[in-house]
Coordinates of C-alpha atoms in Angstrom, one line a residue:
X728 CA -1.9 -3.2 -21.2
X729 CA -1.0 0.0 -19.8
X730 CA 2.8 -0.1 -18.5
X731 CA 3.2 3.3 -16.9
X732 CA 1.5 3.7 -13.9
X733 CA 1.9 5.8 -10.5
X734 CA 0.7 3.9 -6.8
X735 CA 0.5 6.1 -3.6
X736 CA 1.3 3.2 -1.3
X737 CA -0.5 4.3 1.9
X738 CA 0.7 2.4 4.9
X739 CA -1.0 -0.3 6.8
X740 CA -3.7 -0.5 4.0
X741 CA -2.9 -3.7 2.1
X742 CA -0.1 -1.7 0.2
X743 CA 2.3 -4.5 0.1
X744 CA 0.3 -6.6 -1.6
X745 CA -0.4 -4.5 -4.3
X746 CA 2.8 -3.2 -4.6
X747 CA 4.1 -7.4 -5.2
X748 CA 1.8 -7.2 -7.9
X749 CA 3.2 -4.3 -9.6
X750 CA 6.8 -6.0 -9.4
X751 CA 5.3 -8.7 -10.6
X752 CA 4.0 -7.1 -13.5
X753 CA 6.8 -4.7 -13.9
X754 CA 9.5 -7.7 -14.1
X755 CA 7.1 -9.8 -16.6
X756 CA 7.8 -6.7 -19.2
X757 CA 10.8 -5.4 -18.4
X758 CA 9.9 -1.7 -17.4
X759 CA 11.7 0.1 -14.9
X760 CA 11.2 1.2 -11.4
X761 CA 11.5 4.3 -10.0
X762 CA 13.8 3.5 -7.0
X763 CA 14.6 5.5 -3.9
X764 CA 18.6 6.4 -4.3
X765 CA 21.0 3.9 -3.7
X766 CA 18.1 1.3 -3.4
X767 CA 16.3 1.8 -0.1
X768 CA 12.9 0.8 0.6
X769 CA 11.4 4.3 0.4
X770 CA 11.5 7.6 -1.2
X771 CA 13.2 9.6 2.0
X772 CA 9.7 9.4 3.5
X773 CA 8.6 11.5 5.2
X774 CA 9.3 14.0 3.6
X775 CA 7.7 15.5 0.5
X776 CA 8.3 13.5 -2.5
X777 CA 11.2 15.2 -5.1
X778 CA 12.2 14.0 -8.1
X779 CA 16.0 13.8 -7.2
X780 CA 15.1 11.2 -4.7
X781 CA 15.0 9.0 -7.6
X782 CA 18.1 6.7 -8.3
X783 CA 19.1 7.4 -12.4
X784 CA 16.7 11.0 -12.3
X785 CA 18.8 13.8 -13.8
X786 CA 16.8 17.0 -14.6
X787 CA 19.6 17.2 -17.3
X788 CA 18.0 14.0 -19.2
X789 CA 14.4 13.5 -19.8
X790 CA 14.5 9.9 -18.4
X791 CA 11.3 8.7 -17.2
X792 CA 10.6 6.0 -15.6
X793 CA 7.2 3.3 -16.0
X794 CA 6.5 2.7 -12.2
X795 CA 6.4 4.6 -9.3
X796 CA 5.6 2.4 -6.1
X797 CA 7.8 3.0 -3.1
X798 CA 6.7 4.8 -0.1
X799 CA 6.7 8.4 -0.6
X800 CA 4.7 11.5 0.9
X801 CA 2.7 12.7 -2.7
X802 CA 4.0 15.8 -3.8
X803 CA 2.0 15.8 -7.4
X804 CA 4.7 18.6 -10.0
X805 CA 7.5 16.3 -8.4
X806 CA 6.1 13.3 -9.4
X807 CA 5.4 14.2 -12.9
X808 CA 9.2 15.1 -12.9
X809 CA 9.8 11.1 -12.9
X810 CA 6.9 9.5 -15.2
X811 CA 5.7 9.5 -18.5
X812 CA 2.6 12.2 -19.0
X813 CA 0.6 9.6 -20.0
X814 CA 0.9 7.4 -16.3
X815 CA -1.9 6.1 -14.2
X816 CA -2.3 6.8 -10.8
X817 CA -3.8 5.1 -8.3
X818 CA -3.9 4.3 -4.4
X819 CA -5.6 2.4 -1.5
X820 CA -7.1 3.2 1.3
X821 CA -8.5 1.7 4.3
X822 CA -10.9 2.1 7.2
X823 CA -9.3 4.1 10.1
X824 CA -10.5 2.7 12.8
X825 CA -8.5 -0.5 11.7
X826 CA -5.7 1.5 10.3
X827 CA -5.2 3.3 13.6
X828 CA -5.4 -0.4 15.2
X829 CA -2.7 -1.4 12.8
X830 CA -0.7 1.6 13.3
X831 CA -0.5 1.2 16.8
X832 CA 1.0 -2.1 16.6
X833 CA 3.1 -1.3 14.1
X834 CA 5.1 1.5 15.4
X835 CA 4.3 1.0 18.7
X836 CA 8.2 2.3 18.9
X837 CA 7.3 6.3 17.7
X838 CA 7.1 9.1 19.8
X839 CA 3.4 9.2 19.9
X840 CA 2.7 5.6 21.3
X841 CA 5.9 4.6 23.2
X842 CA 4.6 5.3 26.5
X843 CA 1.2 3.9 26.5
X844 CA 0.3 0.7 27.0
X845 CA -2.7 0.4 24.9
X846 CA -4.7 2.3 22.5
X847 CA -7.5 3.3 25.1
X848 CA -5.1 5.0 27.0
X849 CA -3.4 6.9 24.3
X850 CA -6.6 7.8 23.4
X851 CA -8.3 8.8 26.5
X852 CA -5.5 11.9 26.3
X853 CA -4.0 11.7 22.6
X854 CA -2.7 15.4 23.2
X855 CA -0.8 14.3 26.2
X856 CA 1.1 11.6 24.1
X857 CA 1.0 13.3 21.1
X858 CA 3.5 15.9 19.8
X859 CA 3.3 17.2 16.0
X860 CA 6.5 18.7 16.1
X861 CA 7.7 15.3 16.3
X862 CA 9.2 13.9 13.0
X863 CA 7.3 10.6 13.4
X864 CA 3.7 12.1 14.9
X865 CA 1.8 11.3 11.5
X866 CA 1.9 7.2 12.5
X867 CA -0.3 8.5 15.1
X868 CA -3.1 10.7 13.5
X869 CA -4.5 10.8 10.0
X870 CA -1.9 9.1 8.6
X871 CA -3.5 8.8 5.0
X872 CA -3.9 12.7 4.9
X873 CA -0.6 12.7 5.6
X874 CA 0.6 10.2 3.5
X875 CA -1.6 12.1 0.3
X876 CA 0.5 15.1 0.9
X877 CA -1.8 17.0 3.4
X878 CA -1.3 18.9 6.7
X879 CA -2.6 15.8 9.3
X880 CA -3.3 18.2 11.7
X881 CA -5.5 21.1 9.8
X882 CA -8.2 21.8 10.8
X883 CA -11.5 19.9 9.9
X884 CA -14.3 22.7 8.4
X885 CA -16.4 21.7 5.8
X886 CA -14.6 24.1 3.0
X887 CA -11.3 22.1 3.6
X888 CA -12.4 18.6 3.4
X889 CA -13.6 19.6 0.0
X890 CA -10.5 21.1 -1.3
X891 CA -8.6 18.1 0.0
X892 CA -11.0 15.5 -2.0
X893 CA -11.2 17.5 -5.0
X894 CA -7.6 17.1 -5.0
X895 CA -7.2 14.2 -4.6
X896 CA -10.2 13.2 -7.3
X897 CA -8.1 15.7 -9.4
X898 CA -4.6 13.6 -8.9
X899 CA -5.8 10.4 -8.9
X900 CA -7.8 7.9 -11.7
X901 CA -8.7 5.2 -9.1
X902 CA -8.8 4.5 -5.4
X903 CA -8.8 0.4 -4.1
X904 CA -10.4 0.1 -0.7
X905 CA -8.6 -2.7 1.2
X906 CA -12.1 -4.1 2.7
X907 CA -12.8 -4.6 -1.1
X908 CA -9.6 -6.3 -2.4
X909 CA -10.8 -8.6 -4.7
X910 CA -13.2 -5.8 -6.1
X911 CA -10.3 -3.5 -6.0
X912 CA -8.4 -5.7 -8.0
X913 CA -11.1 -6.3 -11.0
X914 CA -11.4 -2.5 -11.2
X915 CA -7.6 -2.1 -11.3
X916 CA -7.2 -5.0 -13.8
X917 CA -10.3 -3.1 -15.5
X918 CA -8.4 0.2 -16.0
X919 CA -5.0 -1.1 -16.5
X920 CA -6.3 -3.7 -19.4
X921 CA -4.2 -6.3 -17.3
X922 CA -5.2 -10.4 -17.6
X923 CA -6.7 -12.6 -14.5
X924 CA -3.3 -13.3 -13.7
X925 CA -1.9 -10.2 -13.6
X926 CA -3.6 -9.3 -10.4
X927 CA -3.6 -12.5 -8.7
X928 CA -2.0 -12.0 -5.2
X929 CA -1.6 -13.8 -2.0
X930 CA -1.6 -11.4 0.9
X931 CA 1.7 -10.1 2.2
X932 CA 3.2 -8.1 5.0
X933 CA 0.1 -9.6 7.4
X934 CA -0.3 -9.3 11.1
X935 CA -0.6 -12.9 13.2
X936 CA -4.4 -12.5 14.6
X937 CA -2.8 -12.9 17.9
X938 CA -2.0 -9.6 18.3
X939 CA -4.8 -7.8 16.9
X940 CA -7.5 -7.5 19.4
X941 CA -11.9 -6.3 19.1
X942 CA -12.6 -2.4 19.7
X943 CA -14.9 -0.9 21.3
X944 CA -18.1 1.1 19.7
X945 CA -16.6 4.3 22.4
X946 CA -13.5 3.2 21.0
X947 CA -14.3 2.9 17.4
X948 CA -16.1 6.8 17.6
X949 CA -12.8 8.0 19.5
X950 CA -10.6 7.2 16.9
X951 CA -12.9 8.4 13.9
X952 CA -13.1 11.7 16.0
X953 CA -9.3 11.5 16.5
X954 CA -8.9 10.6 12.8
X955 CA -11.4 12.8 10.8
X956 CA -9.5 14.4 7.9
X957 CA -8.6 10.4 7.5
X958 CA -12.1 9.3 8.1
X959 CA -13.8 11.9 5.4
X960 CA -11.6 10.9 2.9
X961 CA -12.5 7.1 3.4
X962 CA -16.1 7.8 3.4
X963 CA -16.2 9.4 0.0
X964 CA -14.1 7.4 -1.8
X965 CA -15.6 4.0 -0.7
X966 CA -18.8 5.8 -1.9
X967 CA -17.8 6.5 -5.0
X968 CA -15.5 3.3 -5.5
X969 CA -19.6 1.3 -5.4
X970 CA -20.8 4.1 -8.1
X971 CA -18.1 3.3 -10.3
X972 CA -18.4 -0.3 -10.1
X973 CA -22.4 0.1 -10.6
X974 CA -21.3 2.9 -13.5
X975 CA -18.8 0.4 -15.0
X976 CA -19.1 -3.0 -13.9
X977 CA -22.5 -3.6 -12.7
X978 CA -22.9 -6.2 -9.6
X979 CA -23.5 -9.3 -11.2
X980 CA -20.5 -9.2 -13.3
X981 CA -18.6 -7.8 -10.6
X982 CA -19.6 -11.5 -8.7
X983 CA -18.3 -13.4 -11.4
X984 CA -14.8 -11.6 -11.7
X985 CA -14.8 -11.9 -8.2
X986 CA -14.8 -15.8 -8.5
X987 CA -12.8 -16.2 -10.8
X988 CA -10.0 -14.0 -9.3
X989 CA -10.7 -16.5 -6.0
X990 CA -10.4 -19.3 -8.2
X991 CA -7.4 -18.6 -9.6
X992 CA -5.8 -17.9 -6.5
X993 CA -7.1 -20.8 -4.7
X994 CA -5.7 -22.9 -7.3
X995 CA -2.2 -21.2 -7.2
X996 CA -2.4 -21.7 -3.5
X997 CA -2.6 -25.6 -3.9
X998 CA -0.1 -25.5 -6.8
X999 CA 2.7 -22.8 -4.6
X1000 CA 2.3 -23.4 -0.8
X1001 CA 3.3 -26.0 1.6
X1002 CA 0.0 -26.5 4.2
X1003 CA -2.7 -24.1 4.3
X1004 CA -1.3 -20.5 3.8
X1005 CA 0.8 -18.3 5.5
X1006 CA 2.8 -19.3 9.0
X1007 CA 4.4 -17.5 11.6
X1008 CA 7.8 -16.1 11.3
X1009 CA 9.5 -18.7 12.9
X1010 CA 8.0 -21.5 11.1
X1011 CA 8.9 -19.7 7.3
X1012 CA 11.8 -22.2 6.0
X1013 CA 13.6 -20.6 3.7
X1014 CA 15.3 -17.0 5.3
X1015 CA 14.7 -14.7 1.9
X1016 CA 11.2 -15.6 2.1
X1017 CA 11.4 -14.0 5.3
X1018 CA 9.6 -10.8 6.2
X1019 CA 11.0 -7.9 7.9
X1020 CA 9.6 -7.9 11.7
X1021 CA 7.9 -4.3 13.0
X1022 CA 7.3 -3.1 16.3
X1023 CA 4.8 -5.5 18.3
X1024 CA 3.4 -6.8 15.3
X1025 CA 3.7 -10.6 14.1
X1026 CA 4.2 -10.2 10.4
X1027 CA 3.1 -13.9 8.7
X1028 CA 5.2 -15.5 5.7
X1029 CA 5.0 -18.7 3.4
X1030 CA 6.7 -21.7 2.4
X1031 CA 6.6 -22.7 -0.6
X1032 CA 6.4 -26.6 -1.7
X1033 CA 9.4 -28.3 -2.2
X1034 CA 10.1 -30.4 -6.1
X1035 CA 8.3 -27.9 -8.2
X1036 CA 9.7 -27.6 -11.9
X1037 CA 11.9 -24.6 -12.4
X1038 CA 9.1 -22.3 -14.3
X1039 CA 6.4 -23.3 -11.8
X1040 CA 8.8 -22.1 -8.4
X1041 CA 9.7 -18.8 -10.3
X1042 CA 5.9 -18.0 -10.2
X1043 CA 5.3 -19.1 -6.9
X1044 CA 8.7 -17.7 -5.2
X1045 CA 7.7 -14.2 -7.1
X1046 CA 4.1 -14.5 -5.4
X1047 CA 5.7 -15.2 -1.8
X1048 CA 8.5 -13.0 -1.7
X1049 CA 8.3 -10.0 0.9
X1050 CA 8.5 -6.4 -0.8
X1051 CA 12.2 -5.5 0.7
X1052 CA 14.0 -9.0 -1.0
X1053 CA 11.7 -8.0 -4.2
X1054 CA 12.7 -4.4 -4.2
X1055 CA 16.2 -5.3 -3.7
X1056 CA 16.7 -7.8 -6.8
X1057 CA 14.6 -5.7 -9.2
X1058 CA 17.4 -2.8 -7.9
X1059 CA 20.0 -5.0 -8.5
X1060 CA 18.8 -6.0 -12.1
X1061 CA 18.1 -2.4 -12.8
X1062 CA 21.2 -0.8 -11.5
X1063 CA 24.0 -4.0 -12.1
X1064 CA 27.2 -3.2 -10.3
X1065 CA 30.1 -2.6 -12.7
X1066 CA 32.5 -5.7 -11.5
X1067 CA 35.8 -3.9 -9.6

């Protein structure tokens, strides 16, 4: 199994959930994380990623680290500062229509979308709302550009788009498309040599359907327009996410690791949780299973079942737990305070 490896966590693109599977993973075989200093929950996003953002980096020492996860803007040389040469990188990316949807609920608090009540109206004069001087403009507009390192805001020629894709095809060995989890997670288990379980997840950091709501077709064109660096990059790497699964997988096995996967989690679903799946905030019993609230979103949790042995509610508790109490006890077992 390969044990160093590099995620670009993109927001609002399923990111969580692949990020609990890393600390899943990572805590399974001891490896370490590369943590923001002093343990927060990202890498002084948004700014460009530097290695002495990193708690334990010293250019001094040739430290490095096996996994790079947290939220960060990609700044490749920087990156390489903090992992071994022989690391994986991947990322996922997501539709940006619904991305922009997501966004909007999610930091409905920035700059950009504070004083509009809806999306519609934001968009039916973005550059009336919209201010990219403002430090927290890129939640608004191609925030997946962004979030790869590039200038949201260039411009959108033909010559440009290519250089920014060749880059990233240059940087990166695989991109998941959140549509296409399950298939994202065989070809990730694929090139990580990783078992079933290994990528097994239950989704995290989830919206309550109640406050997502239908777009429409003007709107859905509005927001590609408004979106387009964001909107190229998704159409060619969901293109060429199908040609490597045809290259290296082929369909028909594809549908049975697909199964499987479903399988498995179905069956850690009956074993872990108490009702059906995940509940509303309110209704999550235990606080540190709790997730952090954003914005107008409704972000859904679990509860686990109660009288499980002690091996069987470390698995389940490790599935369940939301990516800020995760991050914080890996930190805690990677950095132990020295006692007074």
């Amino acid at each position: 199994p390969k044990t160093n490896i590099v995620f670009l966590k993109v927001h609002k693109s399923a990111s969580s959930t692949v990020m609990n599977i890393l600390f899943r993973f990572g805590e399974m075989h001891n490896l370490t994380f590369a943590f923001p200093m002093g343990g927060g929950n990202q890498l002084f996003y948004p700014q460009h990623f530097l290695a002495r953002f990193v708690q334990g980096f010293s250019p001094r020492s040739p430290r490095k680290f096996n996994i790079l996860c947290h939220h960060m803007r990609f700044l490749r040389p920087e990156v390489q500062k903090v992992v071994s040469r022989s690391a994986v990188y991947f990322s996922i990316l997501r539709n940006p229509v619904q991305l922009m949807e997501s966004s909007f609920m999610y930091y409905k608090g920035t700059s950009a979308f504070s004083h509009v009540h809806s999306l519609e109206e934001f968009l039916s004069q973005p550059y009336h709302y919209y201010n990219a001087t403002k430090g927290d403009s890129h939640y608004a507009r191609n925030l997946m550009t962004f979030d790869f390192g590039f200038n949201p805001n260039g411009e959108v020629s033909a010559e440009r788009v290519q250089l920014m894709l060749k880059a990233i095809e240059v940087s990166f060995d695989l991109l998941l498309i959140s549509e296409y989890f399950d298939e994202s997670m065989v070809l990730l288990k694929e090139m990580l040599c990783w078992d079933l379980d290994s990528v097994v997840s239950f989704p995290l950091n989830i919206r309550d359907s109640s406050t997502k709501s239908p777009l429409s077709a003007a709107m859905v064109e509005k927001i590609k327009d408004w979106n387009r660096l964001d909107w190229e990059i998704y159409t060619h790497f969901n293109r060429t996410f199908w040609e490597r699964i045809d290259r290296d997988i082929g369909r028909e096995r594809m549908r049975r690791e697909v199964k499987a996967l479903r399988q498995r989690q179905a069956e850690l679903a009956r074993t872990c949780l108490q009702g059906a799946g995940s509940v509303s905030p309110k209704d999550i019993k235990d606080s540190s299973l709790r997730p952090l609230q954003h914005g107008n979103a409704k972000i859904l949790g679990y509860n686990l079942k109660q009288g499980l042995d002690k091996e069987t509610e470390h698995v389940c508790r490790r599935l369940v737990t939301p990516e800020l109490q995760y991050s914080s006890t890996l930190y805690k077992k990677q950095f132990p305070q020295k006692p007074p």
